[in-house]
XYZ file of C-alpha atoms in Angstrom:
731
model
C 150.293 13.364 125.297
C 148.147 11.472 123.002
C 146.883 7.963 123.081
C 149.137 7.150 120.195
C 152.175 7.552 122.235
C 151.301 4.538 124.564
C 153.093 1.050 124.080
C 150.053 0.016 121.832
C 151.587 2.474 119.242
C 152.243 -0.439 116.999
C 149.148 -2.935 117.085
C 148.890 -5.677 114.792
C 147.079 -5.125 111.478
C 143.554 -6.708 111.231
C 143.407 -9.686 109.106
C 139.925 -8.754 107.430
C 137.577 -5.938 106.911
C 135.249 -7.206 109.607
C 138.271 -7.242 112.045
C 138.502 -3.598 111.382
C 135.379 -2.834 113.018
C 136.093 -5.183 116.103
C 136.171 -3.030 119.536
C 134.067 -0.069 117.962
C 130.893 1.079 119.990
C 127.649 1.162 118.380
C 127.920 4.618 117.207
C 131.458 4.357 116.028
C 130.501 1.333 114.029
C 127.747 3.482 112.540
C 130.240 5.957 111.454
C 132.537 3.271 110.131
C 129.967 1.770 108.060
C 128.531 4.930 106.670
C 130.853 4.850 103.614
C 128.734 7.238 101.643
C 128.280 10.874 102.047
C 127.177 13.014 103.178
C 127.909 11.922 106.659
C 128.333 14.427 109.699
C 129.985 13.218 112.987
C 129.414 15.243 116.016
C 132.021 14.192 118.380
C 132.428 15.246 122.036
C 135.762 15.398 123.666
C 137.353 12.047 124.417
C 134.700 10.029 122.340
C 136.965 8.341 119.862
C 136.476 10.505 116.711
C 139.816 9.869 115.330
C 139.466 6.133 115.913
C 135.865 6.206 114.342
C 136.927 8.038 111.109
C 140.189 6.196 110.729
C 138.368 2.849 110.948
C 135.800 4.026 108.565
C 138.352 4.791 105.896
C 140.130 1.596 106.611
C 136.944 -0.377 106.429
C 136.071 1.106 103.171
C 139.489 0.097 101.695
C 139.523 -3.215 103.258
C 135.997 -4.053 102.136
C 136.867 -2.767 98.652
C 134.298 0.040 98.616
C 137.112 2.743 98.595
C 139.969 3.015 96.425
C 142.826 4.296 98.749
C 144.233 6.791 96.041
C 140.911 8.430 95.628
C 140.378 9.257 99.380
C 141.815 12.524 100.778
C 141.523 12.985 104.689
C 141.988 16.456 105.797
C 142.848 17.920 109.141
C 144.483 21.239 110.724
C 147.957 20.060 112.004
C 150.760 18.156 110.666
C 150.930 16.082 113.777
C 147.261 15.102 113.476
C 147.837 14.249 109.796
C 150.649 12.161 110.773
C 148.909 10.432 113.485
C 145.991 9.700 110.934
C 148.346 8.344 108.319
C 150.085 6.133 110.998
C 146.662 4.740 112.391
C 145.723 4.166 108.741
C 148.872 2.098 107.979
C 148.380 -0.049 111.106
C 144.803 -0.925 110.049
C 146.221 -1.910 106.587
C 144.851 1.062 104.590
C 148.119 2.113 103.001
C 147.873 4.645 100.044
C 145.158 6.972 101.536
C 146.132 10.587 101.511
C 146.091 12.445 105.036
C 147.154 16.056 104.787
C 146.489 19.488 106.178
C 144.551 21.809 104.167
C 147.692 23.758 103.255
C 149.688 20.710 102.594
C 147.068 19.449 100.148
C 146.649 22.928 98.416
C 150.388 23.282 98.088
C 150.777 19.809 96.346
C 148.209 20.792 93.898
C 149.537 24.310 93.318
C 153.106 23.168 92.611
C 151.823 20.488 90.255
C 149.259 22.820 88.291
C 151.210 26.290 88.460
C 153.080 25.356 85.259
C 150.088 24.593 83.412
C 147.740 27.085 84.710
C 150.239 30.123 85.116
C 153.463 29.088 83.648
C 156.926 28.957 85.193
C 157.867 28.027 88.652
C 155.829 28.442 91.966
C 157.021 31.800 93.747
C 158.836 31.356 96.847
C 156.735 31.277 100.077
C 157.815 33.783 102.722
C 158.444 32.134 106.056
C 157.535 35.030 108.312
C 155.255 37.497 107.019
C 155.974 39.878 109.815
C 159.041 41.346 108.386
C 157.205 42.076 105.190
C 154.357 43.741 107.172
C 156.919 45.980 109.024
C 158.379 46.823 105.704
C 154.888 47.736 104.253
C 153.968 49.985 107.269
C 157.352 51.723 106.609
C 156.272 52.552 103.107
C 153.031 54.015 104.733
C 154.973 56.124 107.131
C 153.597 54.016 110.015
C 155.573 52.781 112.846
C 154.489 49.628 114.579
C 155.828 48.367 117.937
C 156.308 44.686 118.617
C 152.864 44.107 119.852
C 151.188 46.094 116.989
C 153.214 44.252 114.378
C 151.946 40.969 115.730
C 148.491 42.256 115.841
C 148.422 43.916 112.395
C 149.780 40.678 111.052
C 147.109 38.514 112.527
C 144.236 40.866 111.075
C 146.028 40.476 107.684
C 145.647 36.810 108.078
C 142.145 37.086 109.278
C 141.392 39.071 105.975
C 142.855 36.476 103.753
C 141.113 33.527 105.190
C 137.759 35.201 105.089
C 138.294 36.316 101.797
C 138.469 40.177 102.696
C 140.038 42.333 100.246
C 141.986 45.641 101.657
C 139.226 48.093 100.999
C 136.496 46.160 102.620
C 138.427 45.664 105.881
C 136.849 48.502 107.797
C 133.288 47.200 107.054
C 134.151 43.430 107.560
C 135.943 44.077 110.899
C 132.979 46.251 112.249
C 130.687 43.528 111.002
C 132.554 40.735 112.749
C 132.971 42.533 115.891
C 136.537 42.789 115.791
C 138.835 45.354 117.832
C 141.293 46.666 115.339
C 144.719 47.206 116.751
C 144.987 50.477 114.860
C 142.614 52.615 112.758
C 140.676 50.298 110.575
C 141.446 52.521 107.514
C 145.159 52.521 108.547
C 145.169 48.842 108.554
C 143.293 48.810 105.157
C 146.258 50.773 103.850
C 148.861 48.687 105.444
C 147.151 45.407 103.930
C 147.292 46.868 100.441
C 150.862 48.031 100.879
C 151.753 44.307 101.951
C 150.107 42.968 99.069
C 151.938 45.068 96.717
C 155.134 44.408 98.310
C 154.618 40.709 97.911
C 153.704 41.282 94.202
C 156.959 43.377 93.570
C 159.024 40.647 94.982
C 157.335 37.705 93.470
C 156.623 35.877 96.632
C 153.589 34.664 98.175
C 152.390 33.852 101.886
C 150.904 30.846 103.732
C 147.311 32.007 103.102
C 147.993 32.772 99.322
C 148.577 28.790 99.014
C 144.786 28.297 99.555
C 143.824 31.585 97.756
C 145.745 30.776 94.687
C 144.628 27.192 94.620
C 140.950 28.384 94.772
C 141.567 30.810 92.021
C 142.950 27.890 89.528
C 140.090 25.661 90.345
C 137.781 28.356 89.898
C 139.104 29.512 86.501
C 140.251 26.218 85.183
C 137.471 23.634 84.425
C 139.791 21.174 83.143
C 142.209 21.307 86.240
C 139.184 21.162 88.595
C 138.054 18.248 86.515
C 141.361 16.407 86.936
C 141.521 17.097 90.718
C 137.922 15.607 91.139
C 138.834 12.680 89.258
C 141.772 11.803 91.480
C 140.067 12.623 94.890
C 136.529 11.172 94.962
C 136.003 10.791 98.776
C 136.571 13.373 101.368
C 136.945 13.233 105.169
C 137.569 16.394 107.233
C 138.538 16.339 110.707
C 137.806 19.283 113.321
C 135.472 20.708 111.077
C 134.390 23.241 113.424
C 137.593 24.990 112.929
C 137.122 25.451 108.974
C 137.463 28.997 107.839
C 135.400 30.294 104.828
C 138.480 30.080 102.684
C 139.039 26.469 103.520
C 135.287 25.733 103.151
C 135.461 27.360 99.622
C 138.379 25.025 98.683
C 136.555 22.074 100.045
C 133.513 22.919 97.959
C 135.769 23.253 94.769
C 137.341 19.793 95.416
C 133.996 18.338 95.774
C 132.074 19.800 92.782
C 128.611 18.677 92.617
C 129.390 15.430 94.623
C 128.461 14.675 98.142
C 131.037 11.981 98.971
C 131.918 13.970 102.290
C 132.318 12.848 105.870
C 132.914 15.728 108.364
C 133.950 15.425 111.990
C 133.688 18.090 114.699
C 132.529 19.578 117.941
C 131.088 23.018 118.240
C 131.985 23.213 121.803
C 135.538 22.918 120.866
C 135.631 25.946 118.588
C 138.377 28.041 120.044
C 140.114 29.483 116.948
C 137.467 32.179 115.911
C 140.342 34.649 115.896
C 142.041 32.863 112.935
C 138.577 33.056 110.983
C 137.468 29.672 112.101
C 133.648 29.190 112.480
C 131.414 26.284 113.716
C 128.675 27.518 111.288
C 129.744 25.162 108.599
C 129.487 22.204 110.824
C 126.083 23.596 112.470
C 124.594 24.126 109.062
C 125.648 20.920 107.496
C 122.250 19.309 107.599
C 120.599 22.252 106.216
C 123.068 22.290 103.266
C 122.730 18.432 102.849
C 119.381 17.231 103.914
C 120.125 13.757 103.023
C 123.106 13.609 105.580
C 123.500 11.117 108.028
C 124.307 12.411 111.387
C 126.079 10.279 114.122
C 126.703 11.777 117.656
C 129.424 10.243 119.685
C 128.749 11.060 123.298
C 130.566 7.995 125.105
C 133.702 9.591 126.725
C 136.514 7.054 127.253
C 139.136 9.565 128.138
C 138.003 11.179 131.552
C 136.467 9.940 134.775
C 132.914 10.655 135.548
C 134.110 13.564 137.905
C 135.931 15.302 135.266
C 132.936 14.710 132.652
C 130.454 16.231 135.300
C 132.619 19.229 135.432
C 132.953 19.487 131.654
C 129.180 19.084 131.301
C 128.531 21.692 133.878
C 130.519 24.110 132.180
C 128.359 23.758 128.977
C 125.147 23.650 130.729
C 125.813 27.369 131.548
C 126.802 28.329 128.027
C 124.896 30.423 125.805
C 124.640 30.920 121.969
C 124.355 28.727 118.960
C 127.152 26.487 119.786
C 125.602 25.862 123.054
C 122.348 25.063 121.701
C 124.046 22.105 119.812
C 126.286 20.777 122.598
C 126.827 17.188 123.493
C 126.159 15.718 126.963
C 129.274 13.484 127.487
C 128.660 9.959 129.384
C 131.826 8.861 131.086
C 132.756 5.244 130.210
C 135.614 5.023 132.916
C 135.685 4.034 136.367
C 135.101 6.914 139.115
C 138.018 8.869 140.123
C 138.873 11.706 142.567
C 136.772 15.014 142.511
C 138.451 17.841 140.776
C 140.473 20.029 143.283
C 140.094 23.753 143.505
C 142.654 25.917 145.176
C 143.129 29.618 146.044
C 146.566 31.170 146.362
C 147.660 34.639 147.579
C 149.644 35.363 144.387
C 150.918 33.856 141.077
C 154.203 32.666 142.400
C 152.660 30.949 145.417
C 150.100 29.212 143.039
C 153.034 27.995 140.839
C 154.984 26.706 143.846
C 151.759 24.805 144.939
C 151.438 23.299 141.717
C 155.020 22.330 141.423
C 154.842 20.753 145.087
C 151.873 18.635 144.355
C 153.508 17.466 141.048
C 156.589 16.463 142.795
C 154.350 14.357 145.151
C 152.647 12.709 142.201
C 156.006 11.774 140.429
C 157.357 10.589 143.641
C 154.149 8.289 143.914
C 154.775 6.621 140.671
C 152.911 8.996 138.200
C 155.133 9.529 135.018
C 156.121 13.194 134.465
C 154.822 12.940 130.838
C 151.345 12.051 132.143
C 151.145 15.589 133.869
C 150.465 18.919 132.270
C 150.176 22.536 133.358
C 147.883 24.535 131.085
C 147.284 28.219 130.994
C 145.567 30.893 129.030
C 148.660 32.828 127.814
C 152.043 31.910 126.907
C 153.277 34.726 129.310
C 152.237 32.595 132.433
C 154.800 29.899 131.413
C 157.910 31.436 132.866
C 156.582 31.318 136.713
C 156.064 27.673 136.306
C 159.300 26.916 134.665
C 161.033 28.363 137.561
C 158.995 26.568 140.098
C 159.262 23.106 138.500
C 162.832 23.715 138.156
C 163.249 24.759 141.770
C 161.176 21.411 142.610
C 163.677 19.235 140.499
C 160.739 18.469 138.272
C 161.680 17.873 134.374
C 159.444 19.869 131.891
C 158.802 20.433 128.193
C 157.097 23.495 126.640
C 154.589 22.586 124.044
C 154.886 24.960 121.174
C 158.640 25.621 121.650
C 161.244 23.985 119.575
C 159.990 21.087 117.718
C 161.239 17.645 118.747
C 162.943 16.624 115.436
C 164.628 20.295 115.142
C 166.319 19.804 118.521
C 170.240 19.553 117.907
C 170.724 16.203 119.877
C 167.805 14.484 117.917
C 169.494 15.672 114.799
C 172.876 14.203 115.647
C 171.183 11.245 117.032
C 169.237 10.782 113.755
C 172.354 10.750 111.925
C 174.242 8.421 114.113
C 171.162 5.911 113.773
C 171.371 6.324 110.053
C 174.947 5.477 109.846
C 174.543 2.495 112.251
C 171.951 1.225 109.989
C 173.962 1.450 106.903
C 177.247 0.282 108.265
C 176.418 -1.309 111.563
C 178.265 -4.511 110.742
C 181.457 -2.759 111.139
C 180.579 -0.967 114.340
C 182.134 -2.426 117.428
C 179.508 -0.706 119.614
C 176.911 -3.017 118.188
C 178.845 -6.320 118.744
C 176.931 -7.077 121.900
C 173.773 -5.736 120.889
C 171.340 -8.403 119.724
C 167.904 -6.709 119.532
C 166.664 -3.230 118.395
C 166.352 -1.405 121.860
C 169.907 -2.492 122.794
C 171.053 -1.477 119.311
C 169.741 1.906 119.821
C 170.882 2.347 123.314
C 174.444 1.418 122.111
C 174.365 3.989 119.337
C 172.848 6.744 121.572
C 175.456 6.136 124.220
C 177.998 7.595 121.740
C 175.903 10.722 121.828
C 175.847 11.061 125.586
C 172.905 8.858 126.644
C 173.216 7.126 129.777
C 170.802 4.531 131.524
C 170.646 6.698 134.670
C 169.388 10.155 134.241
C 171.824 13.224 135.271
C 171.284 14.841 138.411
C 169.205 18.078 138.472
C 167.277 19.702 135.620
C 168.270 22.250 132.828
C 169.573 21.630 129.477
C 171.567 18.361 130.225
C 168.364 16.903 131.638
C 166.450 17.946 128.745
C 168.839 16.573 126.268
C 168.718 13.060 128.120
C 165.019 13.304 128.222
C 165.093 13.655 124.300
C 167.307 10.766 123.829
C 165.344 8.605 126.165
C 162.336 9.192 124.103
C 163.985 7.594 121.283
C 165.124 4.468 123.402
C 161.386 4.087 124.382
C 159.976 4.485 120.813
C 162.447 1.458 119.843
C 161.129 -0.604 122.741
C 157.531 -0.032 121.332
C 158.341 -0.837 117.842
C 160.120 -4.065 118.980
C 157.151 -5.101 121.086
C 154.908 -4.868 117.941
C 157.565 -6.113 115.324
C 159.974 -8.445 116.820
C 162.108 -8.589 113.932
C 162.396 -4.826 113.454
C 165.829 -3.671 112.715
C 167.635 -0.373 112.892
C 166.679 0.345 109.190
C 162.903 -0.083 110.281
C 163.651 2.339 113.013
C 165.167 4.923 110.905
C 162.254 4.655 108.596
C 159.732 5.116 111.323
C 161.746 8.406 112.592
C 161.659 9.852 109.206
C 158.084 9.254 108.846
C 157.331 10.807 112.201
C 159.666 13.759 111.537
C 157.992 14.424 108.202
C 154.622 14.499 110.227
C 156.054 16.425 113.370
C 154.615 13.303 115.383
C 157.161 13.278 118.169
C 157.569 10.444 120.609
C 156.871 10.928 124.404
C 159.492 13.229 126.384
C 159.364 12.107 130.126
C 158.778 15.761 131.247
C 155.816 17.611 132.705
C 154.155 19.496 129.788
C 153.751 23.164 129.962
C 151.299 24.599 127.392
C 148.623 27.220 126.684
C 144.997 25.989 126.430
C 145.144 26.694 122.600
C 148.353 24.478 122.262
C 146.790 21.799 124.547
C 143.879 20.960 121.912
C 143.897 17.450 120.798
C 146.249 16.196 123.669
C 145.311 14.568 127.051
C 147.175 13.655 130.173
C 146.452 11.512 133.211
C 146.767 14.639 135.486
C 145.892 18.312 134.553
C 146.658 21.379 136.420
C 144.532 24.421 135.036
C 146.436 27.522 136.304
C 145.283 31.053 136.464
C 141.343 30.469 136.312
C 140.421 33.710 137.421
C 138.419 36.804 136.116
C 140.628 38.987 133.619
C 142.622 35.777 132.704
C 139.776 33.507 131.964
C 137.690 34.974 130.538
C 140.607 37.209 129.413
C 140.230 40.846 130.019
C 139.697 41.790 126.337
C 136.844 39.291 125.767
C 133.785 41.811 126.049
C 131.078 40.490 123.714
C 128.899 37.556 124.355
C 130.429 35.674 121.512
C 133.969 36.373 123.038
C 133.086 35.296 126.514
C 131.530 32.113 125.253
C 134.516 31.332 123.348
C 136.657 31.818 126.593
C 134.189 29.432 128.320
C 134.753 26.702 125.345
C 138.619 27.246 126.091
C 138.068 26.071 129.788
C 136.061 23.381 128.481
C 138.853 22.211 126.199
C 141.410 22.535 129.291
C 139.037 20.435 131.570
C 138.772 17.671 129.084
C 142.212 17.042 128.586
C 142.402 15.308 131.989
C 141.803 11.657 132.123
C 141.910 11.058 135.997
C 142.935 14.114 138.093
C 141.966 17.869 137.588
C 143.613 20.519 139.686
C 141.954 24.025 139.191
C 143.630 27.148 140.919
C 143.768 30.893 140.810
C 145.507 33.757 142.598
C 144.219 36.580 144.408
C 146.925 39.110 143.277
C 149.665 38.952 140.582
C 152.632 39.422 143.014
C 153.577 38.859 146.485
C 152.265 41.785 148.628
C 149.981 42.739 145.949
C 146.261 43.806 146.572
C 144.133 40.795 146.821
C 141.643 41.876 144.144
C 141.181 39.056 141.996
C 138.326 36.705 142.068
C 137.758 33.100 140.636
C 136.624 32.848 137.091
C 132.722 33.290 136.642
C 132.733 30.155 134.697
C 133.194 28.132 137.958
C 130.043 29.435 139.724
C 127.853 26.758 140.601
C 130.546 24.006 139.853
C 133.075 24.438 142.538
C 131.830 23.700 146.129
C 129.855 26.405 147.971
C 128.996 28.458 144.642
C 125.731 28.937 142.856
C 125.212 29.307 139.075
C 124.968 32.912 137.783
C 123.716 31.693 134.302
C 120.702 29.598 133.738
C 121.163 26.377 131.841
C 119.948 26.602 128.147
C 118.508 22.924 128.248
C 120.080 19.300 128.190
C 122.584 18.386 125.740
C 122.091 16.211 122.987
C 122.426 12.414 123.525
C 124.272 10.052 121.159
C 122.864 8.074 118.147
C 122.163 8.401 114.596
C 119.962 10.549 112.568
C 119.115 9.397 109.171
C 118.883 12.033 106.255
C 115.361 13.248 105.016
C 116.340 13.658 101.327
C 118.660 14.882 98.701
C 120.234 18.207 98.973
C 118.813 19.039 95.473
C 115.443 17.536 94.775
C 115.862 17.722 91.014
C 119.334 15.968 91.225
C 119.392 12.361 90.339
C 121.040 10.333 92.839
C 123.114 7.211 91.959
C 122.684 3.738 93.386
C 125.578 3.705 95.875
C 127.535 0.723 96.630
C 127.661 -0.293 100.534
C 129.746 -2.827 102.017
C 128.722 -6.354 100.904
C 128.051 -8.943 103.272
C 127.781 -12.722 102.923
C 123.826 -13.519 103.161
C 124.809 -16.877 104.936
C 127.510 -16.258 107.310
C 127.650 -12.342 107.735
C 131.318 -11.774 106.860
C 132.312 -8.694 104.637
C 132.807 -9.773 101.062
C 135.930 -8.372 99.082
C 136.131 -10.912 96.173
C 134.111 -9.515 93.060
C 132.563 -12.868 92.330
C 131.566 -13.444 95.847
C 130.119 -9.962 96.047
C 127.895 -10.566 93.065
C 126.643 -13.623 94.633
C 126.239 -11.943 98.052
C 127.876 -14.842 99.683
C 131.117 -16.628 100.287
C 132.119 -19.212 97.521
C 132.093 -22.017 100.148
C 128.774 -21.017 101.841
C 125.808 -23.102 100.769
C 123.753 -21.858 97.782
C 119.859 -21.532 97.741
C 119.728 -20.837 94.055
C 116.556 -21.761 92.177
C 117.934 -23.866 89.302
C 114.778 -23.585 87.226
C 114.759 -19.836 87.458
C 118.701 -19.776 86.574
C 117.967 -21.859 83.371
C 114.889 -19.298 82.388
C 117.121 -16.490 82.973
C 119.977 -18.049 80.662
C 117.355 -18.421 78.037
C 116.060 -15.016 78.010
C 119.690 -13.642 77.888
C 120.581 -15.777 75.063
C 117.603 -14.246 73.198
C 118.488 -10.638 74.221
C 122.084 -11.106 72.966
C 121.024 -12.590 69.716
C 118.698 -9.667 69.031
C 121.333 -6.866 70.182
C 124.183 -8.778 68.336
C 126.571 -8.979 71.352
C 128.029 -11.726 73.579
C 125.972 -13.144 76.238
C 127.972 -11.803 79.145
C 127.329 -8.140 77.784
C 123.716 -8.728 78.939
C 124.581 -10.184 82.371
C 127.280 -12.399 83.418
C 126.646 -16.064 84.647
C 127.454 -14.877 88.258
C 124.967 -11.931 88.014
C 122.196 -14.496 86.872
C 123.077 -16.892 89.749
C 122.946 -13.899 92.104
C 119.533 -13.188 90.884
C 118.401 -16.750 90.873
C 119.344 -16.911 94.533
C 118.071 -13.627 95.406
C 114.635 -13.828 93.616
C 113.986 -10.045 93.751
C 110.342 -8.902 93.762
C 110.840 -5.302 92.903
C 113.285 -2.990 91.084
C 114.650 -1.857 94.397
C 115.489 -5.409 95.321
C 116.903 -5.941 91.947
C 119.224 -2.852 92.045
C 120.832 -4.211 95.187
C 122.444 -7.186 93.291
C 126.114 -6.300 92.162
C 126.197 -6.142 88.267
C 122.710 -4.788 87.960
C 123.677 -1.091 87.043
C 121.293 1.804 86.560
C 121.346 1.320 82.744
C 120.854 -2.346 82.749
C 118.051 -1.963 85.545
C 116.047 0.392 83.204
C 116.683 -1.734 80.087
C 116.360 -5.264 81.482
C 114.682 -4.961 84.723
C 111.022 -5.322 83.846
C 111.715 -8.594 81.996
C 113.969 -10.082 84.823
C 111.209 -9.156 87.301
C 108.715 -10.722 85.309
C 110.770 -13.993 84.894
C 111.258 -14.025 88.584
C 107.551 -13.763 89.179
C 106.816 -16.726 86.927
C 105.546 -14.563 84.062
C 106.542 -14.198 80.564
C 108.946 -11.050 79.759
C 107.384 -8.643 77.046
C 110.900 -9.000 75.197
C 112.111 -5.263 75.680
C 115.402 -4.395 74.789
C 118.287 -2.296 76.565
C 116.789 1.114 77.227
C 119.873 3.013 76.259
């Protein structure tokens, strides 16, 4: 489960911009206050990257530096985008767009399609596999179920890497991909698939990005309109960006550098989809002026878990390993990871289920336990073992929470109660939100005590109980919340697929576990042939398997159980051996691969210069703070004076009068009102600051670059007690 599902789900909104920064560590604070790009945040697992970037956006908005409607935060899953929107709302930064790449692109495509192409946007196909099968039939090719899945994945890879059908054989060979069929055959299948889509006037998921890119490239007027709307970008999980997504991001940005990216090359585990950490690792090369902040303080895991995670990466090779981060646990010590060898896979599953039963009986919530494995096919053995042990569980990546029939019915009942509750006898004795929700859900079969055993009845009860718990969390944060507020919260969560906690052990693949965390994690099947998987043969593929195990290890907060089986079935030949990745890390073994050096420490690296030497750089606004008390300033007048209105002034009265006389002469000469030269507030700010250089003067709000060029020499001369030369505005 994520940290957002704890009882602190609805914290109080900070009462000021400065309050947004409270509780951040020094590196997170650097991220939050670095409001002008380019900024690159290298964030290790558990270091609070989402906290840092959401506080960065919120601080910029609350300090008046960023306009909410001009900020676009981009991530990779609807759940992550929904969580980001929720956190921003809790921080008082409403109005910021937080979307996935596809969601943002689709919104733009739907809006601009009539103008750019004409007519309505073509229908988006839900499942491309059926179209791929039909395309194969037109080519006279028969694909079994596995081949259909693999060929569909190859087509998706082609599209996100911007590879056309004719180029597939060469591109696949260059990327080291093992094609599921002859590359030339896949090339023909890909072309037939594109023809079939064109004939039926439909588009697929990847086309949303491709068509948005095409429109922004071909229509300068539309690109300009998008860039006028979005002026500040934040990209989470930047190590997972594909070439196509990077191209779209480049078009959104144009020639600007107002960009903050966040990622960790050591968590790159989706290269099969076209994701590459190169964009993250090359960020400083493409943006020499970038500020780089490294987050290494791990708030999630105990020192024992962190030690294992660091040890895994210490044996890694390759470019991502050269840029790894050395995590430093901020938690109290916990138990050492446990390593267990079993005779076969059923015995391994039964052993895990037995330990999980003991943990639950000892008071560990089932929702705080997860079993993670390399492939989804491993799930069935654990489902059976947990059911036999009477342990409730949920499958991550199975049916989505808000799509479950009982949740749909519960939502309808809650909406009806919110609208017509005054006439509902069920609610007569319910005087607060939790009791109202319990009363409504009792009509849907919910009971205070869980049903006996496991299975579908228990799963339905767990789902409804998650709604009851969510109502309690909302009430704790907002005592006056009613059923209407609760229904609104459910609708927002459903749109973001941000499900509340279900009280069951989570079963998930390592890929599906990315971004989640639990108190106790069981890593199952950590054996050669499974992790690394059999078909991982190249150095790059092996290193990605190592990173996958690293992701699994760093999901654990307190306890970590690592296991493997010597054979697949009872009575089978015990030919398996533990994963090579554990060598030198589990007791009694030695490392087989030398370390590549120590990982990077936390800290901040400032940029060395602009990305393009010839490009002029604007004087950028930074968060304004009172010179006297240090508070962040949000009032425009206070920001000009660089102090709170009620803080004492140290203005030089004589200098202020000389500046007023000079301003009157300038205004008379140019035939414009005095305030068009400088406002009274700006002159007061100058008289208080008494700038000695153009750089000092440029930092005073109201002294823009044009006025700095035209009036700067005169103002500096007056501040130095000299006579101005009487120059005019240098426009």
